[in-house]
Amino acid sequence: MAHTEIEITAELVRELLLDQHPDLADHPVSLGARGWANQLWRLGDDLAVRLPWMGESADELLLKEHAWLPALAPSLPLPVPVPQRRGEPSTRFPRPWIVTTWLPGEPADRAPVTRGVEAADILAAFLTALHQPAPEQVDTAGQDGRGAPLADCHTGFARQLAEAIEKGLISDPDAVRAVWEDAAAAPAWAGPALWLHGDLHPANVLTQDGTICGVIDFGDLFAGDPAFDLAAAWALLPDDALDRFHAAYRPAPDAATLRRSRGWAVLRAFRGMLIGEAGVHGRPGGKTTWGPPARAALRRLIATAHR
């Protein structure tokens, strides 16, 4: 992935607004966050500007969010950033961008959930509401192989496991393999293709006062097996809240869906651990806060493997 050649600054954001949405140009502008694909700049108290920053796919993800999230948001029981305006490519900035609502809260990788029972109910209600049949024109596969049958992901699993072992991040490889093999052998999803967030990890879930208060970054929306999103609970919730989450989600997930969710949770744990390790060593793309929830998720998966 490569950064955009244009440096994104508060001055640039103001110029773009003045050109295309002048009624918003007098709002205060300040940096909100630099994500993987987009930068987020606060616009006054209630709005934000999202601009593609890294990777060629960032434009597509941003426009997908702009196209679908306004229709989905009203049915969701948690605040989500709802696109309000669209910015067109120009000589000042040759990529599309959007103005969206701003959500308060801290990412869960920095402020983990502490009120587990309440957070489990909130997360279950959110995913129950989101996981509805998607329109036929929605993609049924996410980027980087997301949503593919787990049996097709064995090469990626083996590669990431080997890398994590080499870096000293895995203490019991056989236990990890056992969780994965059980998940990959589970029957495939036979239901309708459901709306999926597609990137539900701690950095994309907001918390306040120890519980979940919002969900952000819907650019990876696609349709498929709910197990893909259900995997997020292993990294988001404390040990004593996982059973509560599974009991509160509707319809109650069957054994095969839970098994598949564990497989996706293993792959996400690898990714989080490797990104966290890169952050500890100051390597590009590393984020130190991603390591702890990923390690906790893998520990929980191994500990509950025989339940």
PDB file of C-alpha atoms in Angstrom, residues 123-258:
ATOM      1  CA  LEU A 123     -22.952  -6.144  20.515  1.00  0.00           C
ATOM      2  CA  ALA A 124     -25.497  -8.956  20.093  1.00  0.00           C
ATOM      3  CA  ALA A 125     -28.312  -6.473  19.452  1.00  0.00           C
ATOM      4  CA  PHE A 126     -26.186  -4.605  16.905  1.00  0.00           C
ATOM      5  CA  LEU A 127     -25.243  -7.719  14.934  1.00  0.00           C
ATOM      6  CA  THR A 128     -28.775  -9.114  15.145  1.00  0.00           C
ATOM      7  CA  ALA A 129     -30.042  -5.908  13.537  1.00  0.00           C
ATOM      8  CA  LEU A 130     -27.270  -5.757  10.921  1.00  0.00           C
ATOM      9  CA  HIS A 131     -27.367  -9.421   9.901  1.00  0.00           C
ATOM     10  CA  GLN A 132     -30.370  -9.215   7.591  1.00  0.00           C
ATOM     11  CA  PRO A 133     -30.553 -10.481   3.988  1.00  0.00           C
ATOM     12  CA  ALA A 134     -28.637  -8.111   1.719  1.00  0.00           C
ATOM     13  CA  PRO A 135     -29.711  -6.988  -1.762  1.00  0.00           C
ATOM     14  CA  GLU A 136     -28.522  -9.209  -4.599  1.00  0.00           C
ATOM     15  CA  GLN A 137     -26.196  -6.531  -5.985  1.00  0.00           C
ATOM     16  CA  VAL A 138     -24.081  -6.464  -2.803  1.00  0.00           C
ATOM     17  CA  ASP A 139     -20.699  -8.193  -3.076  1.00  0.00           C
ATOM     18  CA  THR A 140     -20.632 -11.644  -1.492  1.00  0.00           C
ATOM     19  CA  ALA A 141     -16.893 -11.569  -0.831  1.00  0.00           C
ATOM     20  CA  GLY A 142     -14.820  -9.000   0.978  1.00  0.00           C
ATOM     21  CA  GLN A 143     -11.287  -7.926   0.221  1.00  0.00           C
ATOM     22  CA  ASP A 144      -8.325 -10.131   1.132  1.00  0.00           C
ATOM     23  CA  GLY A 145     -10.432 -13.298   0.973  1.00  0.00           C
ATOM     24  CA  ARG A 146     -12.842 -12.222   3.701  1.00  0.00           C
ATOM     25  CA  GLY A 147     -15.911 -14.410   3.789  1.00  0.00           C
ATOM     26  CA  ALA A 148     -14.442 -17.212   1.689  1.00  0.00           C
ATOM     27  CA  PRO A 149     -14.939 -20.798   2.924  1.00  0.00           C
ATOM     28  CA  LEU A 150     -12.490 -21.409   5.738  1.00  0.00           C
ATOM     29  CA  ALA A 151     -11.209 -24.518   3.972  1.00  0.00           C
ATOM     30  CA  ASP A 152      -9.933 -22.204   1.224  1.00  0.00           C
ATOM     31  CA  CYS A 153      -7.950 -20.156   3.754  1.00  0.00           C
ATOM     32  CA  HIS A 154      -5.631 -22.898   4.984  1.00  0.00           C
ATOM     33  CA  THR A 155      -2.601 -21.531   3.136  1.00  0.00           C
ATOM     34  CA  GLY A 156      -3.072 -18.127   4.742  1.00  0.00           C
ATOM     35  CA  PHE A 157      -3.546 -19.730   8.153  1.00  0.00           C
ATOM     36  CA  ALA A 158      -0.358 -21.781   7.813  1.00  0.00           C
ATOM     37  CA  ARG A 159       1.647 -18.768   6.644  1.00  0.00           C
ATOM     38  CA  GLN A 160       0.491 -16.518   9.479  1.00  0.00           C
ATOM     39  CA  LEU A 161       0.924 -19.249  12.073  1.00  0.00           C
ATOM     40  CA  ALA A 162       4.501 -19.828  10.906  1.00  0.00           C
ATOM     41  CA  GLU A 163       5.240 -16.103  11.066  1.00  0.00           C
ATOM     42  CA  ALA A 164       3.721 -15.791  14.548  1.00  0.00           C
ATOM     43  CA  ILE A 165       5.726 -18.805  15.760  1.00  0.00           C
ATOM     44  CA  GLU A 166       8.932 -17.368  14.286  1.00  0.00           C
ATOM     45  CA  LYS A 167       8.345 -14.106  16.161  1.00  0.00           C
ATOM     46  CA  GLY A 168       7.700 -15.938  19.442  1.00  0.00           C
ATOM     47  CA  LEU A 169       4.026 -14.961  19.623  1.00  0.00           C
ATOM     48  CA  ILE A 170       2.539 -18.483  19.879  1.00  0.00           C
ATOM     49  CA  SER A 171       3.241 -20.677  22.897  1.00  0.00           C
ATOM     50  CA  ASP A 172       1.090 -23.679  21.915  1.00  0.00           C
ATOM     51  CA  PRO A 173       0.921 -24.100  18.113  1.00  0.00           C
ATOM     52  CA  ASP A 174      -0.786 -27.491  18.351  1.00  0.00           C
ATOM     53  CA  ALA A 175      -3.678 -26.022  20.339  1.00  0.00           C
ATOM     54  CA  VAL A 176      -4.076 -23.258  17.765  1.00  0.00           C
ATOM     55  CA  ARG A 177      -4.057 -25.782  14.913  1.00  0.00           C
ATOM     56  CA  ALA A 178      -6.739 -27.808  16.696  1.00  0.00           C
ATOM     57  CA  VAL A 179      -9.065 -24.795  16.907  1.00  0.00           C
ATOM     58  CA  TRP A 180      -8.463 -23.985  13.258  1.00  0.00           C
ATOM     59  CA  GLU A 181      -8.920 -27.523  11.948  1.00  0.00           C
ATOM     60  CA  ASP A 182     -12.200 -27.911  13.810  1.00  0.00           C
ATOM     61  CA  ALA A 183     -13.453 -24.605  12.400  1.00  0.00           C
ATOM     62  CA  ALA A 184     -12.374 -25.397   8.834  1.00  0.00           C
ATOM     63  CA  ALA A 185     -14.183 -28.748   9.006  1.00  0.00           C
ATOM     64  CA  ALA A 186     -17.493 -27.186  10.074  1.00  0.00           C
ATOM     65  CA  PRO A 187     -20.411 -27.275   7.598  1.00  0.00           C
ATOM     66  CA  ALA A 188     -20.634 -24.194   5.394  1.00  0.00           C
ATOM     67  CA  TRP A 189     -23.271 -21.499   5.841  1.00  0.00           C
ATOM     68  CA  ALA A 190     -26.421 -22.551   3.989  1.00  0.00           C
ATOM     69  CA  GLY A 191     -28.565 -19.517   4.745  1.00  0.00           C
ATOM     70  CA  PRO A 192     -29.070 -16.282   2.802  1.00  0.00           C
ATOM     71  CA  ALA A 193     -26.219 -13.828   2.265  1.00  0.00           C
ATOM     72  CA  LEU A 194     -26.532 -11.444   5.215  1.00  0.00           C
ATOM     73  CA  TRP A 195     -25.198  -7.925   5.589  1.00  0.00           C
ATOM     74  CA  LEU A 196     -21.780  -8.022   7.285  1.00  0.00           C
ATOM     75  CA  HIS A 197     -19.701  -5.195   8.696  1.00  0.00           C
ATOM     76  CA  GLY A 198     -16.649  -6.954   7.295  1.00  0.00           C
ATOM     77  CA  ASP A 199     -14.003  -5.346   9.520  1.00  0.00           C
ATOM     78  CA  LEU A 200     -15.320  -5.593  13.067  1.00  0.00           C
ATOM     79  CA  HIS A 201     -12.216  -5.453  15.249  1.00  0.00           C
ATOM     80  CA  PRO A 202     -11.413  -3.438  18.405  1.00  0.00           C
ATOM     81  CA  ALA A 203     -10.107  -0.380  16.527  1.00  0.00           C
ATOM     82  CA  ASN A 204     -13.467  -0.081  14.734  1.00  0.00           C
ATOM     83  CA  VAL A 205     -15.625  -0.368  17.858  1.00  0.00           C
ATOM     84  CA  LEU A 206     -15.995   2.628  20.174  1.00  0.00           C
ATOM     85  CA  THR A 207     -16.383   2.443  23.934  1.00  0.00           C
ATOM     86  CA  GLN A 208     -17.426   4.840  26.668  1.00  0.00           C
ATOM     87  CA  ASP A 209     -17.691   4.175  30.407  1.00  0.00           C
ATOM     88  CA  GLY A 210     -16.558   0.579  29.895  1.00  0.00           C
ATOM     89  CA  THR A 211     -19.134  -0.488  27.313  1.00  0.00           C
ATOM     90  CA  ILE A 212     -19.716  -0.296  23.565  1.00  0.00           C
ATOM     91  CA  CYS A 213     -21.117   3.010  22.322  1.00  0.00           C
ATOM     92  CA  GLY A 214     -20.623   2.963  18.532  1.00  0.00           C
ATOM     93  CA  VAL A 215     -19.245   1.183  15.464  1.00  0.00           C
ATOM     94  CA  ILE A 216     -17.218   2.860  12.716  1.00  0.00           C
ATOM     95  CA  ASP A 217     -15.564   2.130   9.340  1.00  0.00           C
ATOM     96  CA  PHE A 218     -18.149   0.334   7.198  1.00  0.00           C
ATOM     97  CA  GLY A 219     -16.116   0.444   3.983  1.00  0.00           C
ATOM     98  CA  ASP A 220     -15.719  -3.352   3.976  1.00  0.00           C
ATOM     99  CA  LEU A 221     -19.454  -4.064   3.943  1.00  0.00           C
ATOM    100  CA  PHE A 222     -20.312  -7.268   2.102  1.00  0.00           C
ATOM    101  CA  ALA A 223     -22.856 -10.094   2.313  1.00  0.00           C
ATOM    102  CA  GLY A 224     -22.366 -13.638   3.519  1.00  0.00           C
ATOM    103  CA  ASP A 225     -21.925 -15.895   6.532  1.00  0.00           C
ATOM    104  CA  PRO A 226     -22.683 -14.215   9.897  1.00  0.00           C
ATOM    105  CA  ALA A 227     -19.850 -16.225  11.468  1.00  0.00           C
ATOM    106  CA  PHE A 228     -17.427 -13.721   9.962  1.00  0.00           C
ATOM    107  CA  ASP A 229     -18.741 -10.876  12.154  1.00  0.00           C
ATOM    108  CA  LEU A 230     -19.502 -13.071  15.178  1.00  0.00           C
ATOM    109  CA  ALA A 231     -15.762 -13.759  15.407  1.00  0.00           C
ATOM    110  CA  ALA A 232     -15.268 -10.223  16.721  1.00  0.00           C
ATOM    111  CA  ALA A 233     -16.643 -11.116  20.160  1.00  0.00           C
ATOM    112  CA  TRP A 234     -13.514 -13.086  21.050  1.00  0.00           C
ATOM    113  CA  ALA A 235     -11.369  -9.934  20.890  1.00  0.00           C
ATOM    114  CA  LEU A 236     -13.954  -7.403  22.090  1.00  0.00           C
ATOM    115  CA  LEU A 237     -15.530  -8.995  25.159  1.00  0.00           C
ATOM    116  CA  PRO A 238     -14.104 -10.150  28.512  1.00  0.00           C
ATOM    117  CA  ASP A 239     -13.912 -13.869  29.283  1.00  0.00           C
ATOM    118  CA  ASP A 240     -17.159 -13.980  31.260  1.00  0.00           C
ATOM    119  CA  ALA A 241     -19.251 -12.259  28.567  1.00  0.00           C
ATOM    120  CA  LEU A 242     -18.845 -14.567  25.557  1.00  0.00           C
ATOM    121  CA  ASP A 243     -21.598 -16.990  26.535  1.00  0.00           C
ATOM    122  CA  ARG A 244     -23.896 -14.045  27.208  1.00  0.00           C
ATOM    123  CA  PHE A 245     -23.191 -12.662  23.727  1.00  0.00           C
ATOM    124  CA  HIS A 246     -23.930 -15.957  21.988  1.00  0.00           C
ATOM    125  CA  ALA A 247     -27.143 -16.380  23.994  1.00  0.00           C
ATOM    126  CA  ALA A 248     -28.335 -12.845  23.177  1.00  0.00           C
ATOM    127  CA  TYR A 249     -27.664 -12.947  19.419  1.00  0.00           C
ATOM    128  CA  ARG A 250     -30.693 -13.818  17.273  1.00  0.00           C
ATOM    129  CA  PRO A 251     -31.364 -16.183  15.730  1.00  0.00           C
ATOM    130  CA  ALA A 252     -29.285 -18.293  18.110  1.00  0.00           C
ATOM    131  CA  PRO A 253     -26.194 -19.435  16.171  1.00  0.00           C
ATOM    132  CA  ASP A 254     -25.966 -23.165  15.568  1.00  0.00           C
ATOM    133  CA  ALA A 255     -22.896 -25.196  16.451  1.00  0.00           C
ATOM    134  CA  ALA A 256     -21.455 -25.015  12.927  1.00  0.00           C
ATOM    135  CA  THR A 257     -21.722 -21.216  12.833  1.00  0.00           C
ATOM    136  CA  LEU A 258     -19.961 -20.933  16.186  1.00  0.00           C
TER     137      LEU A 258
END
